[in-house]
PDB file of C-alpha atoms and ligand atoms in Angstrom:
ATOM      1  CA  MET H   1     -17.179  17.656 -28.308  1.00 41.00           C
ATOM      2  CA  SER H   2     -20.196  19.791 -29.020  1.00 42.00           C
ATOM      3  CA  GLN H   3     -18.174  22.318 -31.048  1.00 43.00           C
ATOM      4  CA  TYR H   4     -17.886  19.687 -33.803  1.00 45.00           C
ATOM      5  CA  TYR H   5     -21.573  18.966 -33.846  1.00 44.00           C
ATOM      6  CA  PRO H   6     -22.866  20.235 -37.182  1.00 45.00           C
ATOM      7  CA  ILE H   7     -26.213  21.652 -36.168  1.00 46.00           C
ATOM      8  CA  ASP H   8     -27.428  24.979 -34.968  1.00 48.00           C
ATOM      9  CA  THR H   9     -28.197  24.173 -31.347  1.00 48.00           C
ATOM     10  CA  SER H  10     -30.559  27.102 -31.034  1.00 51.00           C
ATOM     11  CA  SER H  11     -32.706  25.735 -33.829  1.00 48.00           C
ATOM     12  CA  SER H  12     -36.045  24.239 -33.104  1.00 55.00           C
ATOM     13  CA  LEU H  13     -39.183  23.439 -34.901  1.00 71.00           C
ATOM     14  CA  ILE H  14     -42.546  24.542 -33.630  1.00 71.00           C
ATOM     15  CA  SER H  15     -45.636  22.790 -34.925  1.00 68.00           C
ATOM     16  CA  PRO H  16     -46.716  25.109 -37.740  1.00 55.00           C
ATOM     17  CA  ASP H  17     -50.499  25.047 -37.475  1.00 52.00           C
ATOM     18  CA  ILE H  18     -50.952  28.037 -35.200  1.00 50.00           C
ATOM     19  CA  SER H  19     -47.497  29.240 -34.276  1.00 47.00           C
ATOM     20  CA  THR H  20     -47.145  31.614 -37.185  1.00 43.00           C
ATOM     21  CA  ASN H  21     -50.454  33.381 -36.628  1.00 49.00           C
ATOM     22  CA  ASN H  22     -50.689  36.374 -34.396  1.00 55.00           C
ATOM     23  CA  LEU H  23     -53.725  35.061 -32.585  1.00 61.00           C
ATOM     24  CA  GLN H  24     -55.278  36.986 -29.761  1.00 71.00           C
ATOM     25  CA  PRO H  25     -58.405  36.138 -27.816  1.00 75.00           C
ATOM     26  CA  THR H  26     -60.939  38.858 -28.520  1.00 79.00           C
ATOM     27  CA  LYS H  27     -61.942  39.286 -24.889  1.00 84.00           C
ATOM     28  CA  PRO H  28     -59.406  38.978 -22.068  1.00 91.00           C
ATOM     29  CA  LEU H  29     -59.044  35.385 -20.898  1.00 95.00           C
ATOM     30  CA  LYS H  30     -59.313  34.837 -17.185  1.00 97.00           C
ATOM     31  CA  LEU H  31     -56.554  32.377 -16.352  1.00 98.00           C
ATOM     32  CA  GLY H  32     -55.962  30.180 -13.346  1.00 98.00           C
ATOM     33  CA  VAL H  33     -52.405  28.828 -13.217  1.00 98.00           C
ATOM     34  CA  MET H  34     -51.397  25.733 -11.248  1.00 98.00           C
ATOM     35  CA  ALA H  35     -47.733  25.146 -10.394  1.00 98.00           C
ATOM     36  CA  SER H  36     -45.761  22.948  -8.007  1.00 98.00           C
ATOM     37  CA  GLY H  37     -42.228  24.315  -8.160  1.00 96.00           C
ATOM     38  CA  ASN H  38     -40.054  26.839  -9.925  1.00 97.00           C
ATOM     39  CA  GLY H  39     -42.793  28.612 -11.883  1.00 98.00           C
ATOM     40  CA  SER H  40     -40.824  29.796 -14.914  1.00 98.00           C
ATOM     41  CA  ASN H  41     -43.787  28.907 -17.123  1.00 98.00           C
ATOM     42  CA  PHE H  42     -46.081  30.933 -14.866  1.00 98.00           C
ATOM     43  CA  ASP H  43     -43.673  33.822 -15.307  1.00 98.00           C
ATOM     44  CA  VAL H  44     -43.581  33.707 -19.110  1.00 98.00           C
ATOM     45  CA  VAL H  45     -47.373  33.735 -19.263  1.00 98.00           C
ATOM     46  CA  ALA H  46     -47.422  36.771 -16.955  1.00 98.00           C
ATOM     47  CA  GLN H  47     -44.706  38.403 -19.087  1.00 97.00           C
ATOM     48  CA  ALA H  48     -46.609  37.753 -22.334  1.00 96.00           C
ATOM     49  CA  ILE H  49     -49.672  39.426 -20.781  1.00 97.00           C
ATOM     50  CA  GLN H  50     -47.600  42.388 -19.598  1.00 97.00           C
ATOM     51  CA  GLU H  51     -46.101  42.817 -23.062  1.00 95.00           C
ATOM     52  CA  GLU H  52     -49.586  42.561 -24.627  1.00 93.00           C
ATOM     53  CA  ARG H  53     -48.692  39.460 -26.600  1.00 92.00           C
ATOM     54  CA  LEU H  54     -51.519  37.663 -24.807  1.00 94.00           C
ATOM     55  CA  ASN H  55     -54.914  39.187 -24.114  1.00 94.00           C
ATOM     56  CA  ALA H  56     -55.471  37.654 -20.688  1.00 96.00           C
ATOM     57  CA  GLN H  57     -55.312  38.174 -16.976  1.00 97.00           C
ATOM     58  CA  ILE H  58     -54.016  35.733 -14.344  1.00 98.00           C
ATOM     59  CA  GLN H  59     -56.757  35.615 -11.709  1.00 98.00           C
ATOM     60  CA  VAL H  60     -54.936  33.280  -9.348  1.00 98.00           C
ATOM     61  CA  LEU H  61     -51.941  30.993  -8.967  1.00 98.00           C
ATOM     62  CA  ILE H  62     -52.636  27.733  -7.114  1.00 98.00           C
ATOM     63  CA  TYR H  63     -49.587  25.969  -5.712  1.00 98.00           C
ATOM     64  CA  ASN H  64     -49.265  22.814  -3.640  1.00 98.00           C
ATOM     65  CA  ASN H  65     -45.786  23.050  -2.132  1.00 97.00           C
ATOM     66  CA  PRO H  66     -45.254  25.723   0.544  1.00 97.00           C
ATOM     67  CA  SER H  67     -41.695  26.332  -0.727  1.00 97.00           C
ATOM     68  CA  ALA H  68     -42.643  26.675  -4.417  1.00 98.00           C
ATOM     69  CA  LYS H  69     -40.746  29.521  -6.046  1.00 98.00           C
ATOM     70  CA  ALA H  70     -43.828  30.058  -8.204  1.00 98.00           C
ATOM     71  CA  ALA H  71     -45.485  31.737  -5.199  1.00 98.00           C
ATOM     72  CA  VAL H  72     -42.627  34.251  -4.940  1.00 98.00           C
ATOM     73  CA  ARG H  73     -42.913  34.964  -8.657  1.00 98.00           C
ATOM     74  CA  ALA H  74     -46.669  35.538  -8.241  1.00 98.00           C
ATOM     75  CA  ALA H  75     -46.061  37.991  -5.391  1.00 98.00           C
ATOM     76  CA  ASN H  76     -43.509  39.848  -7.530  1.00 98.00           C
ATOM     77  CA  ARG H  77     -46.087  40.184 -10.274  1.00 98.00           C
ATOM     78  CA  GLY H  78     -48.960  41.158  -8.004  1.00 98.00           C
ATOM     79  CA  VAL H  79     -50.875  37.943  -8.709  1.00 98.00           C
ATOM     80  CA  GLU H  80     -52.858  36.383  -5.867  1.00 98.00           C
ATOM     81  CA  ALA H  81     -51.517  32.977  -4.857  1.00 98.00           C
ATOM     82  CA  VAL H  82     -53.403  30.272  -2.967  1.00 98.00           C
ATOM     83  CA  LEU H  83     -51.594  27.372  -1.294  1.00 98.00           C
ATOM     84  CA  LEU H  84     -53.536  24.108  -1.464  1.00 98.00           C
ATOM     85  CA  ASN H  85     -51.109  21.689   0.115  1.00 97.00           C
ATOM     86  CA  HIS H  86     -51.858  18.148  -1.061  1.00 96.00           C
ATOM     87  CA  ARG H  87     -50.630  16.853   2.304  1.00 95.00           C
ATOM     88  CA  ASP H  88     -53.709  18.421   3.925  1.00 97.00           C
ATOM     89  CA  TYR H  89     -56.127  16.281   1.905  1.00 97.00           C
ATOM     90  CA  LYS H  90     -56.850  12.597   2.437  1.00 96.00           C
ATOM     91  CA  LYS H  91     -57.804  11.808  -1.149  1.00 97.00           C
ATOM     92  CA  ARG H  92     -56.877  13.251  -4.538  1.00 97.00           C
ATOM     93  CA  GLU H  93     -60.571  14.026  -5.080  1.00 97.00           C
ATOM     94  CA  ASP H  94     -60.615  16.197  -1.956  1.00 98.00           C
ATOM     95  CA  LEU H  95     -57.681  18.247  -3.190  1.00 98.00           C
ATOM     96  CA  ASP H  96     -59.277  18.591  -6.617  1.00 98.00           C
ATOM     97  CA  ARG H  97     -62.574  19.754  -5.113  1.00 98.00           C
ATOM     98  CA  ALA H  98     -60.665  22.464  -3.251  1.00 98.00           C
ATOM     99  CA  ILE H  99     -58.901  23.427  -6.483  1.00 98.00           C
ATOM    100  CA  VAL H 100     -62.213  23.666  -8.371  1.00 98.00           C
ATOM    101  CA  LYS H 101     -63.744  25.786  -5.612  1.00 98.00           C
ATOM    102  CA  THR H 102     -60.789  28.182  -5.710  1.00 98.00           C
ATOM    103  CA  LEU H 103     -60.782  28.438  -9.510  1.00 98.00           C
ATOM    104  CA  GLN H 104     -64.521  29.163  -9.478  1.00 98.00           C
ATOM    105  CA  GLN H 105     -64.144  31.750  -6.714  1.00 98.00           C
ATOM    106  CA  TYR H 106     -61.597  33.543  -8.884  1.00 98.00           C
ATOM    107  CA  ASN H 107     -63.891  33.339 -11.911  1.00 98.00           C
ATOM    108  CA  VAL H 108     -61.366  31.478 -14.049  1.00 97.00           C
ATOM    109  CA  ASP H 109     -62.290  30.390 -17.567  1.00 94.00           C
ATOM    110  CA  LEU H 110     -59.061  28.658 -18.648  1.00 97.00           C
ATOM    111  CA  VAL H 111     -56.766  26.600 -16.407  1.00 98.00           C
ATOM    112  CA  ILE H 112     -53.049  26.287 -17.131  1.00 98.00           C
ATOM    113  CA  MET H 113     -51.131  23.437 -15.519  1.00 98.00           C
ATOM    114  CA  ALA H 114     -47.626  24.899 -15.654  1.00 98.00           C
ATOM    115  CA  GLY H 115     -45.431  22.392 -13.874  1.00 97.00           C
ATOM    116  CA  TRP H 116     -48.232  20.898 -11.748  1.00 97.00           C
ATOM    117  CA  MET H 117     -46.780  17.629 -10.498  1.00 96.00           C
ATOM    118  CA  ARG H 118     -49.894  15.934  -9.086  1.00 95.00           C
ATOM    119  CA  LEU H 119     -52.178  13.467 -10.836  1.00 95.00           C
ATOM    120  CA  VAL H 120     -55.658  14.895 -11.236  1.00 96.00           C
ATOM    121  CA  THR H 121     -59.117  13.321 -10.951  1.00 97.00           C
ATOM    122  CA  GLN H 122     -62.360  13.591 -12.854  1.00 97.00           C
ATOM    123  CA  GLU H 123     -63.512  16.175 -10.273  1.00 97.00           C
ATOM    124  CA  LEU H 124     -61.225  18.765 -11.837  1.00 98.00           C
ATOM    125  CA  ILE H 125     -61.672  17.691 -15.443  1.00 98.00           C
ATOM    126  CA  ASP H 126     -65.486  17.747 -15.271  1.00 97.00           C
ATOM    127  CA  ALA H 127     -65.528  21.240 -13.777  1.00 98.00           C
ATOM    128  CA  PHE H 128     -63.593  22.722 -16.743  1.00 97.00           C
ATOM    129  CA  PRO H 129     -64.307  20.533 -19.787  1.00 96.00           C
ATOM    130  CA  ASP H 130     -61.693  21.159 -22.509  1.00 95.00           C
ATOM    131  CA  LYS H 131     -60.576  24.222 -20.563  1.00 97.00           C
ATOM    132  CA  ILE H 132     -57.509  22.788 -18.837  1.00 97.00           C
ATOM    133  CA  ILE H 133     -54.163  22.678 -20.609  1.00 97.00           C
ATOM    134  CA  ASN H 134     -50.920  21.056 -19.507  1.00 98.00           C
ATOM    135  CA  ILE H 135     -47.312  21.505 -20.554  1.00 98.00           C
ATOM    136  CA  HIS H 136     -45.008  18.503 -20.597  1.00 98.00           C
ATOM    137  CA  PRO H 137     -41.263  18.302 -21.375  1.00 98.00           C
ATOM    138  CA  SER H 138     -41.336  15.700 -24.145  1.00 98.00           C
ATOM    139  CA  LEU H 139     -42.824  15.164 -27.580  1.00 98.00           C
ATOM    140  CA  LEU H 140     -45.920  13.277 -26.447  1.00 98.00           C
ATOM    141  CA  PRO H 141     -46.940  10.498 -26.733  1.00 98.00           C
ATOM    142  CA  SER H 142     -43.297   9.665 -25.961  1.00 98.00           C
ATOM    143  CA  PHE H 143     -42.017   9.833 -22.386  1.00 98.00           C
ATOM    144  CA  LYS H 144     -45.131  10.408 -20.331  1.00 98.00           C
ATOM    145  CA  GLY H 145     -44.989  10.910 -16.592  1.00 96.00           C
ATOM    146  CA  VAL H 146     -42.203  11.994 -14.289  1.00 96.00           C
ATOM    147  CA  ARG H 147     -38.574  12.478 -15.323  1.00 97.00           C
ATOM    148  CA  ALA H 148     -39.512  12.836 -18.997  1.00 98.00           C
ATOM    149  CA  VAL H 149     -36.163  14.430 -19.859  1.00 98.00           C
ATOM    150  CA  GLU H 150     -34.228  11.597 -18.200  1.00 98.00           C
ATOM    151  CA  GLN H 151     -36.455   9.098 -20.040  1.00 98.00           C
ATOM    152  CA  ALA H 152     -35.565  10.720 -23.374  1.00 98.00           C
ATOM    153  CA  LEU H 153     -31.836  10.603 -22.602  1.00 98.00           C
ATOM    154  CA  ALA H 154     -32.054   6.971 -21.496  1.00 98.00           C
ATOM    155  CA  ALA H 155     -33.903   6.033 -24.698  1.00 98.00           C
ATOM    156  CA  GLY H 156     -31.170   7.642 -26.799  1.00 98.00           C
ATOM    157  CA  VAL H 157     -33.526   9.727 -28.931  1.00 98.00           C
ATOM    158  CA  LYS H 158     -31.837  12.456 -30.975  1.00 97.00           C
ATOM    159  CA  ILE H 159     -34.780  14.821 -30.927  1.00 97.00           C
ATOM    160  CA  THR H 160     -37.137  15.524 -28.075  1.00 98.00           C
ATOM    161  CA  GLY H 161     -39.075  18.634 -27.095  1.00 97.00           C
ATOM    162  CA  CYS H 162     -42.196  19.807 -25.346  1.00 98.00           C
ATOM    163  CA  THR H 163     -45.947  19.562 -25.761  1.00 98.00           C
ATOM    164  CA  VAL H 164     -48.955  21.640 -24.777  1.00 97.00           C
ATOM    165  CA  HIS H 165     -52.103  19.541 -24.670  1.00 97.00           C
ATOM    166  CA  LEU H 166     -55.641  19.440 -23.344  1.00 97.00           C
ATOM    167  CA  LEU H 167     -55.929  17.583 -20.069  1.00 97.00           C
ATOM    168  CA  ARG H 168     -57.546  14.161 -19.882  1.00 97.00           C
ATOM    169  CA  LEU H 169     -57.775  11.713 -17.004  1.00 96.00           C
ATOM    170  CA  GLU H 170     -55.091   9.435 -18.388  1.00 95.00           C
ATOM    171  CA  MET H 171     -51.762  11.061 -17.601  1.00 95.00           C
ATOM    172  CA  ASP H 172     -50.184  13.170 -20.396  1.00 95.00           C
ATOM    173  CA  SER H 173     -52.658  11.862 -22.949  1.00 94.00           C
ATOM    174  CA  GLY H 174     -55.026  14.618 -24.164  1.00 96.00           C
ATOM    175  CA  PRO H 175     -55.337  16.175 -27.638  1.00 96.00           C
ATOM    176  CA  ILE H 176     -52.134  17.949 -28.624  1.00 96.00           C
ATOM    177  CA  LEU H 177     -52.336  21.709 -29.199  1.00 95.00           C
ATOM    178  CA  MET H 178     -48.725  22.605 -29.920  1.00 95.00           C
ATOM    179  CA  GLN H 179     -45.242  21.086 -29.862  1.00 96.00           C
ATOM    180  CA  ALA H 180     -41.660  22.255 -30.266  1.00 95.00           C
ATOM    181  CA  ALA H 181     -38.755  19.997 -31.140  1.00 96.00           C
ATOM    182  CA  VAL H 182     -35.345  20.237 -29.462  1.00 96.00           C
ATOM    183  CA  PRO H 183     -32.185  18.380 -30.533  1.00 96.00           C
ATOM    184  CA  VAL H 184     -30.438  16.138 -28.011  1.00 97.00           C
ATOM    185  CA  LEU H 185     -26.711  16.904 -28.049  1.00 96.00           C
ATOM    186  CA  PRO H 186     -24.054  14.242 -27.459  1.00 96.00           C
ATOM    187  CA  ASP H 187     -22.871  15.714 -24.177  1.00 95.00           C
ATOM    188  CA  ASP H 188     -26.300  16.623 -22.824  1.00 98.00           C
ATOM    189  CA  THR H 189     -27.182  16.000 -19.207  1.00 98.00           C
ATOM    190  CA  ALA H 190     -30.756  16.071 -17.982  1.00 98.00           C
ATOM    191  CA  ALA H 191     -30.108  19.604 -16.736  1.00 98.00           C
ATOM    192  CA  THR H 192     -28.688  20.998 -19.996  1.00 98.00           C
ATOM    193  CA  LEU H 193     -31.351  19.324 -22.107  1.00 98.00           C
ATOM    194  CA  HIS H 194     -34.177  20.444 -19.813  1.00 98.00           C
ATOM    195  CA  ALA H 195     -32.860  24.012 -19.944  1.00 98.00           C
ATOM    196  CA  ARG H 196     -33.075  24.011 -23.768  1.00 96.00           C
ATOM    197  CA  ILE H 197     -36.507  22.384 -23.667  1.00 97.00           C
ATOM    198  CA  GLN H 198     -37.673  25.105 -21.286  1.00 97.00           C
ATOM    199  CA  ILE H 199     -36.650  27.822 -23.748  1.00 96.00           C
ATOM    200  CA  GLN H 200     -39.110  26.234 -26.172  1.00 96.00           C
ATOM    201  CA  GLU H 201     -41.777  25.724 -23.488  1.00 97.00           C
ATOM    202  CA  HIS H 202     -41.605  29.445 -22.849  1.00 97.00           C
ATOM    203  CA  ARG H 203     -42.233  30.135 -26.541  1.00 95.00           C
ATOM    204  CA  ILE H 204     -45.138  27.783 -27.115  1.00 95.00           C
ATOM    205  CA  LEU H 205     -47.115  28.095 -23.871  1.00 96.00           C
ATOM    206  CA  PRO H 206     -48.327  31.705 -24.448  1.00 95.00           C
ATOM    207  CA  LEU H 207     -49.023  30.877 -28.119  1.00 93.00           C
ATOM    208  CA  ALA H 208     -51.070  27.823 -27.206  1.00 94.00           C
ATOM    209  CA  ILE H 209     -53.053  29.766 -24.602  1.00 95.00           C
ATOM    210  CA  ALA H 210     -53.866  32.439 -27.169  1.00 91.00           C
ATOM    211  CA  ALA H 211     -54.933  29.806 -29.665  1.00 88.00           C
ATOM    212  CA  ILE H 212     -57.178  27.852 -27.301  1.00 86.00           C
ATOM    213  CA  GLY H 213     -58.619  31.087 -25.977  1.00 78.00           C
ATOM    214  CA  ASN H 214     -60.102  31.747 -29.380  1.00 66.00           C
ATOM    215  CA  ARG H 215     -62.164  28.558 -29.390  1.00 68.00           C
TER     216      ARG H 215
HETATM  217  C1  GAR G   1     -41.669  22.107 -17.027  1.00 58.55           C
HETATM  218  O1  GAR G   1     -40.559  21.648 -17.753  1.00 58.55           O
HETATM  219  C2  GAR G   1     -42.906  21.300 -17.358  1.00 58.55           C
HETATM  220  O2  GAR G   1     -42.916  20.859 -18.674  1.00 58.55           O
HETATM  221  C3  GAR G   1     -42.767  20.144 -16.392  1.00 58.55           C
HETATM  222  O3  GAR G   1     -42.330  20.739 -15.205  1.00 58.55           O
HETATM  223  C4  GAR G   1     -41.495  21.860 -15.526  1.00 58.55           C
HETATM  224  C5  GAR G   1     -41.937  23.036 -14.702  1.00 58.55           C
HETATM  225  O4  GAR G   1     -41.068  24.116 -14.880  1.00 58.55           O
HETATM  226  N1  GAR G   1     -44.010  19.486 -16.213  1.00 58.55           N
HETATM  227  C6  GAR G   1     -44.119  18.169 -16.073  1.00 58.55           C
HETATM  228  O5  GAR G   1     -43.173  17.415 -16.060  1.00 58.55           O
HETATM  229  C7  GAR G   1     -45.550  17.673 -15.929  1.00 58.55           C
HETATM  230  N2  GAR G   1     -45.619  16.283 -16.220  1.00 58.55           N
HETATM  231  P1  GAR G   1     -41.384  25.529 -14.240  1.00 58.55           P
HETATM  232  O6  GAR G   1     -41.809  25.285 -12.788  1.00 58.55           O
HETATM  233  O7  GAR G   1     -40.106  26.278 -14.318  1.00 58.55           O
HETATM  234  O8  GAR G   1     -42.476  26.168 -15.031  1.00 58.55           O
END
């Protein structure tokens, strides 16, 4: 069916404000990345740094699941990885205090939540005011929370996408830095749609980091 669909499926629209500028932080940004699973967004940030498209250095990857592939990716790229398993902490605040301590030990000045699947507390937000960014697989404020791609399919929207935003306590709610739109195709499954959204995530995350790093 998709061969009759009259749109260019590779097309997308990135929010124009900063995406067309070749922005680079003037001094190298010290990044802390937080990931729970696959870590493809971690990888594209590391790749952008390697290719000198982003003037930054990843000081540490923090991950919360012992089996997270993100940790393997970090090892492959020579980035130190610290496991902070949420199951070892009684309260969310305790985990967040451990995260803050680790980020401070590694001298991080910008925190990237790249597929971090835990709710955060004020402990983390207060330690890095306006210096934590999150990537989410929908055009916020639509489809907050888990299973955002499935939510978009269930709602029947024809366009969805991804958002990079500043972190606030309320889930998926902070000021939006950058978005990319992705068409929903008639025969999309959550997997096919998420794969196309991720292509756009991988474009906008390094751009958004560069842009915020200039502030
Ligand atoms: C990404 O699609 C990201 O937007 C999503 O998790 C995926 C992680 O992929 N984050 C959320 O849903 C947060 N609410 P990755 O592990 O391959 O980078």
